Amino acid sequence: MVRVLIADDHQLTLEAVKAALLETRGIKIVAEASSGRQALAAVARCRPDAALIDMHMPGAIDGLTCAERIRKTYPEVRVAIISGFTDEASVRMAFRRGAHAFISKGVDPRDLGPAVRQCVSGTVFHAPFDDASSGIDGLVEGLTEREMTVLKAVAAGLSNQAVGKRLWVTEHTVKFHLTNIYRKLNVSNRTEAARWAQMHGLVEDLVADDALESAGLAVA
């Protein structure tokens, strides 16, 4: 059971986040807060597995300050920043200030619970952006280059057979890669893996790659 604290100064957003998380099996909301100060007190009291913190809460302790203090004082608590601002500068700042994950408020409600689970397991947005590089490849911990290629292809709708043809490997090898991908991303099946990839822009990457290739691939 993943124990979660949620903090947002807008009650409507707080209720929406709570409703989305309650739809996810294996997640329990142990505390709610409407300010950074309340969130810090709740973390001290409840010691959740994860704290889902709004980036722009008002007051002296905003979401980023809250994340920074939680990371420093309670390093075992995984911090996910949630925000309506998804520009690169905001994402970079969140990681620099202590976030383990960054989640857009535009995320599909069905994906919020899995994203929080992935934050706790350390398989999504685990490390800050590297100034020398950017893009999703640098943000997925544990996936090999080949597994990333398979994940992109699956998210774009390719069948195992089509993926195998693309990579010049057997369907059995594709299934082996998928098993590792599910484990590393903490998802249960192909649909969840594809949804995760679509959330993080991997489908667009595949389209861009294919635009450079002349070979056409069948889509399942």
PDB file of C-alpha atoms in Angstrom:
ATOM      1  CA  MET A   1       0.000   0.000   0.000  1.00  0.00           C
ATOM      2  CA  VAL A   2       1.396   3.396  -1.040  1.00  0.00           C
ATOM      3  CA  ARG A   3       0.594   6.073   1.549  1.00  0.00           C
ATOM      4  CA  VAL A   4       0.167   9.495  -0.037  1.00  0.00           C
ATOM      5  CA  LEU A   5      -0.093  13.099   1.174  1.00  0.00           C
ATOM      6  CA  ILE A   6      -1.714  15.568  -1.222  1.00  0.00           C
ATOM      7  CA  ALA A   7      -1.328  19.350  -0.960  1.00  0.00           C
ATOM      8  CA  ASP A   8      -3.019  22.040  -3.064  1.00  0.00           C
ATOM      9  CA  ASP A   9      -4.451  25.428  -2.081  1.00  0.00           C
ATOM     10  CA  HIS A  10      -7.389  25.049  -4.479  1.00  0.00           C
ATOM     11  CA  GLN A  11     -10.077  22.849  -2.944  1.00  0.00           C
ATOM     12  CA  LEU A  12     -11.499  21.846  -6.312  1.00  0.00           C
ATOM     13  CA  THR A  13      -8.098  20.606  -7.493  1.00  0.00           C
ATOM     14  CA  LEU A  14      -7.506  18.857  -4.183  1.00  0.00           C
ATOM     15  CA  GLU A  15     -10.804  16.997  -4.488  1.00  0.00           C
ATOM     16  CA  ALA A  16     -10.101  16.069  -8.114  1.00  0.00           C
ATOM     17  CA  VAL A  17      -6.651  14.703  -7.243  1.00  0.00           C
ATOM     18  CA  LYS A  18      -8.103  12.777  -4.322  1.00  0.00           C
ATOM     19  CA  ALA A  19     -10.852  11.273  -6.478  1.00  0.00           C
ATOM     20  CA  ALA A  20      -8.327  10.190  -9.116  1.00  0.00           C
ATOM     21  CA  LEU A  21      -6.027   8.564  -6.568  1.00  0.00           C
ATOM     22  CA  LEU A  22      -8.858   6.760  -4.819  1.00  0.00           C
ATOM     23  CA  GLU A  23      -9.629   5.032  -8.120  1.00  0.00           C
ATOM     24  CA  THR A  24      -6.182   3.429  -8.019  1.00  0.00           C
ATOM     25  CA  ARG A  25      -5.870   0.192  -6.090  1.00  0.00           C
ATOM     26  CA  GLY A  26      -2.974   0.113  -3.659  1.00  0.00           C
ATOM     27  CA  ILE A  27      -2.955   3.836  -2.849  1.00  0.00           C
ATOM     28  CA  LYS A  28      -4.145   5.297   0.446  1.00  0.00           C
ATOM     29  CA  ILE A  29      -4.450   9.032   1.119  1.00  0.00           C
ATOM     30  CA  VAL A  30      -3.175   9.603   4.640  1.00  0.00           C
ATOM     31  CA  ALA A  31      -3.250  13.412   4.772  1.00  0.00           C
ATOM     32  CA  GLU A  32      -4.417  16.518   2.927  1.00  0.00           C
ATOM     33  CA  ALA A  33      -3.051  20.055   3.107  1.00  0.00           C
ATOM     34  CA  SER A  34      -3.867  23.430   1.596  1.00  0.00           C
ATOM     35  CA  SER A  35      -0.530  25.136   2.262  1.00  0.00           C
ATOM     36  CA  GLY A  36       3.147  24.333   2.379  1.00  0.00           C
ATOM     37  CA  ARG A  37       3.206  24.783   6.133  1.00  0.00           C
ATOM     38  CA  GLN A  38       0.360  22.316   6.598  1.00  0.00           C
ATOM     39  CA  ALA A  39       2.053  19.877   4.231  1.00  0.00           C
ATOM     40  CA  LEU A  40       5.304  19.921   6.210  1.00  0.00           C
ATOM     41  CA  ALA A  41       3.408  19.324   9.454  1.00  0.00           C
ATOM     42  CA  ALA A  42       1.495  16.447   7.859  1.00  0.00           C
ATOM     43  CA  VAL A  43       4.679  14.824   6.569  1.00  0.00           C
ATOM     44  CA  ALA A  44       6.209  15.027  10.047  1.00  0.00           C
ATOM     45  CA  ARG A  45       3.088  13.478  11.534  1.00  0.00           C
ATOM     46  CA  CYS A  46       2.230  10.790   8.984  1.00  0.00           C
ATOM     47  CA  ARG A  47       5.543   9.996   7.239  1.00  0.00           C
ATOM     48  CA  PRO A  48       3.872   9.121   3.909  1.00  0.00           C
ATOM     49  CA  ASP A  49       5.568   7.189   1.138  1.00  0.00           C
ATOM     50  CA  ALA A  50       4.877  10.035  -1.281  1.00  0.00           C
ATOM     51  CA  ALA A  51       3.914  13.691  -1.104  1.00  0.00           C
ATOM     52  CA  LEU A  52       2.019  15.128  -4.083  1.00  0.00           C
ATOM     53  CA  ILE A  53       2.616  18.878  -3.834  1.00  0.00           C
ATOM     54  CA  ASP A  54       1.174  21.740  -5.891  1.00  0.00           C
ATOM     55  CA  MET A  55       4.034  23.810  -7.282  1.00  0.00           C
ATOM     56  CA  HIS A  56       2.495  27.258  -6.776  1.00  0.00           C
ATOM     57  CA  MET A  57       0.908  27.352  -3.335  1.00  0.00           C
ATOM     58  CA  PRO A  58       0.785  30.834  -1.762  1.00  0.00           C
ATOM     59  CA  GLY A  59       2.661  31.917   1.347  1.00  0.00           C
ATOM     60  CA  ALA A  60       6.260  31.823   2.501  1.00  0.00           C
ATOM     61  CA  ILE A  61       6.415  28.060   1.970  1.00  0.00           C
ATOM     62  CA  ASP A  62       5.369  27.445  -1.616  1.00  0.00           C
ATOM     63  CA  GLY A  63       5.404  24.063  -3.307  1.00  0.00           C
ATOM     64  CA  LEU A  64       9.068  24.214  -4.282  1.00  0.00           C
ATOM     65  CA  THR A  65      10.201  25.291  -0.810  1.00  0.00           C
ATOM     66  CA  CYS A  66       8.057  22.539   0.645  1.00  0.00           C
ATOM     67  CA  ALA A  67       9.623  19.944  -1.667  1.00  0.00           C
ATOM     68  CA  GLU A  68      13.095  21.160  -0.773  1.00  0.00           C
ATOM     69  CA  ARG A  69      12.460  20.876   2.966  1.00  0.00           C
ATOM     70  CA  ILE A  70      10.819  17.466   2.701  1.00  0.00           C
ATOM     71  CA  ARG A  71      13.736  16.136   0.636  1.00  0.00           C
ATOM     72  CA  LYS A  72      16.244  17.460   3.177  1.00  0.00           C
ATOM     73  CA  THR A  73      14.459  16.476   6.388  1.00  0.00           C
ATOM     74  CA  TYR A  74      12.628  13.319   5.288  1.00  0.00           C
ATOM     75  CA  PRO A  75      14.709  11.802   2.465  1.00  0.00           C
ATOM     76  CA  GLU A  76      12.677   8.599   2.528  1.00  0.00           C
ATOM     77  CA  VAL A  77       9.559  10.491   1.367  1.00  0.00           C
ATOM     78  CA  ARG A  78       9.222  10.691  -2.406  1.00  0.00           C
ATOM     79  CA  VAL A  79       8.095  14.121  -3.590  1.00  0.00           C
ATOM     80  CA  ALA A  80       6.033  14.634  -6.736  1.00  0.00           C
ATOM     81  CA  ILE A  81       5.390  18.197  -7.878  1.00  0.00           C
ATOM     82  CA  ILE A  82       2.102  18.725  -9.697  1.00  0.00           C
ATOM     83  CA  SER A  83       1.601  21.842 -11.799  1.00  0.00           C
ATOM     84  CA  GLY A  84      -0.318  23.401 -14.634  1.00  0.00           C
ATOM     85  CA  PHE A  85       2.958  24.850 -15.916  1.00  0.00           C
ATOM     86  CA  THR A  86       4.896  22.269 -17.892  1.00  0.00           C
ATOM     87  CA  ASP A  87       7.530  24.405 -19.593  1.00  0.00           C
ATOM     88  CA  GLU A  88      11.096  23.122 -19.371  1.00  0.00           C
ATOM     89  CA  ALA A  89      12.163  25.877 -16.956  1.00  0.00           C
ATOM     90  CA  SER A  90       9.462  24.884 -14.456  1.00  0.00           C
ATOM     91  CA  VAL A  91      10.335  21.205 -14.696  1.00  0.00           C
ATOM     92  CA  ARG A  92      14.053  21.881 -14.249  1.00  0.00           C
ATOM     93  CA  MET A  93      13.386  24.104 -11.256  1.00  0.00           C
ATOM     94  CA  ALA A  94      11.191  21.474  -9.602  1.00  0.00           C
ATOM     95  CA  PHE A  95      13.938  18.863  -9.826  1.00  0.00           C
ATOM     96  CA  ARG A  96      16.601  21.272  -8.639  1.00  0.00           C
ATOM     97  CA  ARG A  97      14.496  22.069  -5.578  1.00  0.00           C
ATOM     98  CA  GLY A  98      14.057  18.448  -4.557  1.00  0.00           C
ATOM     99  CA  ALA A  99      11.263  16.818  -6.550  1.00  0.00           C
ATOM    100  CA  HIS A 100      11.561  13.178  -7.529  1.00  0.00           C
ATOM    101  CA  ALA A 101       8.781  13.527 -10.118  1.00  0.00           C
ATOM    102  CA  PHE A 102       6.927  16.213 -12.034  1.00  0.00           C
ATOM    103  CA  ILE A 103       3.295  15.597 -13.021  1.00  0.00           C
ATOM    104  CA  SER A 104       1.209  17.862 -15.243  1.00  0.00           C
ATOM    105  CA  LYS A 105      -2.256  18.848 -14.037  1.00  0.00           C
ATOM    106  CA  GLY A 106      -3.364  17.990 -17.553  1.00  0.00           C
ATOM    107  CA  VAL A 107      -2.627  14.315 -16.992  1.00  0.00           C
ATOM    108  CA  ASP A 108      -5.410  11.803 -17.611  1.00  0.00           C
ATOM    109  CA  PRO A 109      -6.901  11.074 -14.142  1.00  0.00           C
ATOM    110  CA  ARG A 110      -6.435   7.344 -14.822  1.00  0.00           C
ATOM    111  CA  ASP A 111      -2.686   7.921 -15.101  1.00  0.00           C
ATOM    112  CA  LEU A 112      -2.217   9.859 -11.873  1.00  0.00           C
ATOM    113  CA  GLY A 113      -2.170   6.829  -9.564  1.00  0.00           C
ATOM    114  CA  PRO A 114       0.309   4.871 -11.712  1.00  0.00           C
ATOM    115  CA  ALA A 115       2.508   7.981 -11.953  1.00  0.00           C
ATOM    116  CA  VAL A 116       2.603   8.261  -8.159  1.00  0.00           C
ATOM    117  CA  ARG A 117       3.450   4.558  -7.844  1.00  0.00           C
ATOM    118  CA  GLN A 118       6.249   5.016 -10.362  1.00  0.00           C
ATOM    119  CA  CYS A 119       7.533   7.989  -8.404  1.00  0.00           C
ATOM    120  CA  VAL A 120       7.722   5.850  -5.267  1.00  0.00           C
ATOM    121  CA  SER A 121       9.466   3.019  -7.097  1.00  0.00           C
ATOM    122  CA  GLY A 122      11.938   5.445  -8.670  1.00  0.00           C
ATOM    123  CA  THR A 123      11.191   4.563 -12.289  1.00  0.00           C
ATOM    124  CA  VAL A 124       9.829   7.876 -13.555  1.00  0.00           C
ATOM    125  CA  PHE A 125      11.445  11.304 -13.569  1.00  0.00           C
ATOM    126  CA  HIS A 126      13.896  10.114 -10.955  1.00  0.00           C
ATOM    127  CA  ALA A 127      16.748  12.514 -11.672  1.00  0.00           C
ATOM    128  CA  PRO A 128      17.040  16.193 -12.606  1.00  0.00           C
ATOM    129  CA  PHE A 129      17.627  17.264 -16.174  1.00  0.00           C
ATOM    130  CA  ASP A 130      21.248  17.131 -17.165  1.00  0.00           C
ATOM    131  CA  ASP A 131      22.293  20.505 -18.591  1.00  0.00           C
ATOM    132  CA  ALA A 132      24.290  18.640 -21.207  1.00  0.00           C
ATOM    133  CA  SER A 133      21.247  16.791 -22.483  1.00  0.00           C
ATOM    134  CA  SER A 134      17.489  16.860 -22.463  1.00  0.00           C
ATOM    135  CA  GLY A 135      14.540  14.711 -23.459  1.00  0.00           C
ATOM    136  CA  ILE A 136      12.771  11.681 -22.110  1.00  0.00           C
ATOM    137  CA  ASP A 137      15.668   9.268 -22.629  1.00  0.00           C
ATOM    138  CA  GLY A 138      17.572  10.995 -19.829  1.00  0.00           C
ATOM    139  CA  LEU A 139      14.623  10.791 -17.465  1.00  0.00           C
ATOM    140  CA  VAL A 140      13.777   7.108 -17.530  1.00  0.00           C
ATOM    141  CA  GLU A 141      15.861   5.246 -15.011  1.00  0.00           C
ATOM    142  CA  GLY A 142      16.855   1.695 -15.802  1.00  0.00           C
ATOM    143  CA  LEU A 143      15.576   1.293 -19.372  1.00  0.00           C
ATOM    144  CA  THR A 144      18.159   0.255 -21.915  1.00  0.00           C
ATOM    145  CA  GLU A 145      18.309   1.917 -25.322  1.00  0.00           C
ATOM    146  CA  ARG A 146      16.714  -1.168 -26.882  1.00  0.00           C
ATOM    147  CA  GLU A 147      13.911  -1.201 -24.279  1.00  0.00           C
ATOM    148  CA  MET A 148      13.232   2.478 -25.021  1.00  0.00           C
ATOM    149  CA  THR A 149      12.923   1.639 -28.723  1.00  0.00           C
ATOM    150  CA  VAL A 150      10.484  -1.192 -27.984  1.00  0.00           C
ATOM    151  CA  LEU A 151       8.444   1.029 -25.655  1.00  0.00           C
ATOM    152  CA  LYS A 152       8.190   3.780 -28.283  1.00  0.00           C
ATOM    153  CA  ALA A 153       7.049   1.271 -30.895  1.00  0.00           C
ATOM    154  CA  VAL A 154       4.425  -0.286 -28.618  1.00  0.00           C
ATOM    155  CA  ALA A 155       3.098   3.145 -27.671  1.00  0.00           C
ATOM    156  CA  ALA A 156       2.726   3.975 -31.360  1.00  0.00           C
ATOM    157  CA  GLY A 157       0.558   0.895 -31.802  1.00  0.00           C
ATOM    158  CA  LEU A 158       2.958  -1.548 -33.406  1.00  0.00           C
ATOM    159  CA  SER A 159       2.331  -5.255 -32.873  1.00  0.00           C
ATOM    160  CA  ASN A 160       5.029  -7.514 -31.442  1.00  0.00           C
ATOM    161  CA  GLN A 161       5.573  -8.874 -34.936  1.00  0.00           C
ATOM    162  CA  ALA A 162       6.030  -5.375 -36.381  1.00  0.00           C
ATOM    163  CA  VAL A 163       8.409  -4.413 -33.572  1.00  0.00           C
ATOM    164  CA  GLY A 164      10.406  -7.579 -34.222  1.00  0.00           C
ATOM    165  CA  LYS A 165      10.687  -6.736 -37.915  1.00  0.00           C
ATOM    166  CA  ARG A 166      11.771  -3.202 -37.110  1.00  0.00           C
ATOM    167  CA  LEU A 167      14.524  -4.401 -34.792  1.00  0.00           C
ATOM    168  CA  TRP A 168      15.395  -7.590 -36.679  1.00  0.00           C
ATOM    169  CA  VAL A 169      14.599  -9.766 -33.656  1.00  0.00           C
ATOM    170  CA  THR A 170      12.061 -12.505 -32.930  1.00  0.00           C
ATOM    171  CA  GLU A 171       8.673 -11.915 -31.306  1.00  0.00           C
ATOM    172  CA  HIS A 172       9.959 -13.925 -28.328  1.00  0.00           C
ATOM    173  CA  THR A 173      12.737 -11.354 -27.851  1.00  0.00           C
ATOM    174  CA  VAL A 174      10.223  -8.505 -28.064  1.00  0.00           C
ATOM    175  CA  LYS A 175       8.125 -10.164 -25.357  1.00  0.00           C
ATOM    176  CA  PHE A 176      11.255 -10.528 -23.220  1.00  0.00           C
ATOM    177  CA  HIS A 177      11.947  -6.793 -23.550  1.00  0.00           C
ATOM    178  CA  LEU A 178       8.332  -5.971 -22.706  1.00  0.00           C
ATOM    179  CA  THR A 179       8.513  -8.047 -19.536  1.00  0.00           C
ATOM    180  CA  ASN A 180      11.526  -6.014 -18.409  1.00  0.00           C
ATOM    181  CA  ILE A 181       9.828  -2.745 -19.370  1.00  0.00           C
ATOM    182  CA  TYR A 182       6.714  -3.589 -17.316  1.00  0.00           C
ATOM    183  CA  ARG A 183       8.867  -4.388 -14.298  1.00  0.00           C
ATOM    184  CA  LYS A 184      11.017  -1.277 -14.556  1.00  0.00           C
ATOM    185  CA  LEU A 185       8.088   1.089 -15.121  1.00  0.00           C
ATOM    186  CA  ASN A 186       5.990  -0.624 -12.455  1.00  0.00           C
ATOM    187  CA  VAL A 187       3.107  -1.250 -14.867  1.00  0.00           C
ATOM    188  CA  SER A 188       1.073  -4.398 -15.382  1.00  0.00           C
ATOM    189  CA  ASN A 189       0.484  -4.668 -19.096  1.00  0.00           C
ATOM    190  CA  ARG A 190       0.976  -3.331 -22.611  1.00  0.00           C
ATOM    191  CA  THR A 191      -1.827  -0.781 -22.303  1.00  0.00           C
ATOM    192  CA  GLU A 192      -0.372   0.803 -19.157  1.00  0.00           C
ATOM    193  CA  ALA A 193       3.101   0.903 -20.700  1.00  0.00           C
ATOM    194  CA  ALA A 194       1.753   2.560 -23.848  1.00  0.00           C
ATOM    195  CA  ARG A 195      -0.200   5.099 -21.814  1.00  0.00           C
ATOM    196  CA  TRP A 196       2.920   5.915 -19.785  1.00  0.00           C
ATOM    197  CA  ALA A 197       4.920   6.451 -22.978  1.00  0.00           C
ATOM    198  CA  GLN A 198       2.215   8.637 -24.494  1.00  0.00           C
ATOM    199  CA  MET A 199       2.134  10.761 -21.319  1.00  0.00           C
ATOM    200  CA  HIS A 200       5.834  11.468 -21.754  1.00  0.00           C
ATOM    201  CA  GLY A 201       5.928  12.197 -25.471  1.00  0.00           C
ATOM    202  CA  LEU A 202       7.575   9.017 -26.705  1.00  0.00           C
ATOM    203  CA  VAL A 203       5.057   8.522 -29.505  1.00  0.00           C
ATOM    204  CA  GLU A 204       6.073  11.852 -31.038  1.00  0.00           C
ATOM    205  CA  ASP A 205       9.698  10.728 -30.861  1.00  0.00           C
ATOM    206  CA  LEU A 206       8.853   7.585 -32.816  1.00  0.00           C
ATOM    207  CA  VAL A 207       6.975   9.564 -35.459  1.00  0.00           C
ATOM    208  CA  ALA A 208       9.980  11.857 -35.839  1.00  0.00           C
ATOM    209  CA  ASP A 209      12.265   8.833 -36.172  1.00  0.00           C
ATOM    210  CA  ASP A 210      10.045   7.223 -38.783  1.00  0.00           C
ATOM    211  CA  ALA A 211       9.957  10.442 -40.800  1.00  0.00           C
ATOM    212  CA  LEU A 212      13.637   9.895 -41.390  1.00  0.00           C
ATOM    213  CA  GLU A 213      13.158   6.318 -42.576  1.00  0.00           C
ATOM    214  CA  SER A 214      11.803   5.096 -45.875  1.00  0.00           C
ATOM    215  CA  ALA A 215      10.503   1.735 -44.659  1.00  0.00           C
ATOM    216  CA  GLY A 216       6.824   1.504 -43.779  1.00  0.00           C
ATOM    217  CA  LEU A 217       5.715  -0.499 -40.750  1.00  0.00           C
ATOM    218  CA  ALA A 218       2.388  -2.202 -40.130  1.00  0.00           C
ATOM    219  CA  VAL A 219       0.343  -0.897 -37.226  1.00  0.00           C
ATOM    220  CA  ALA A 220      -1.626  -3.330 -35.133  1.00  0.00           C
TER     221      ALA A 220
END
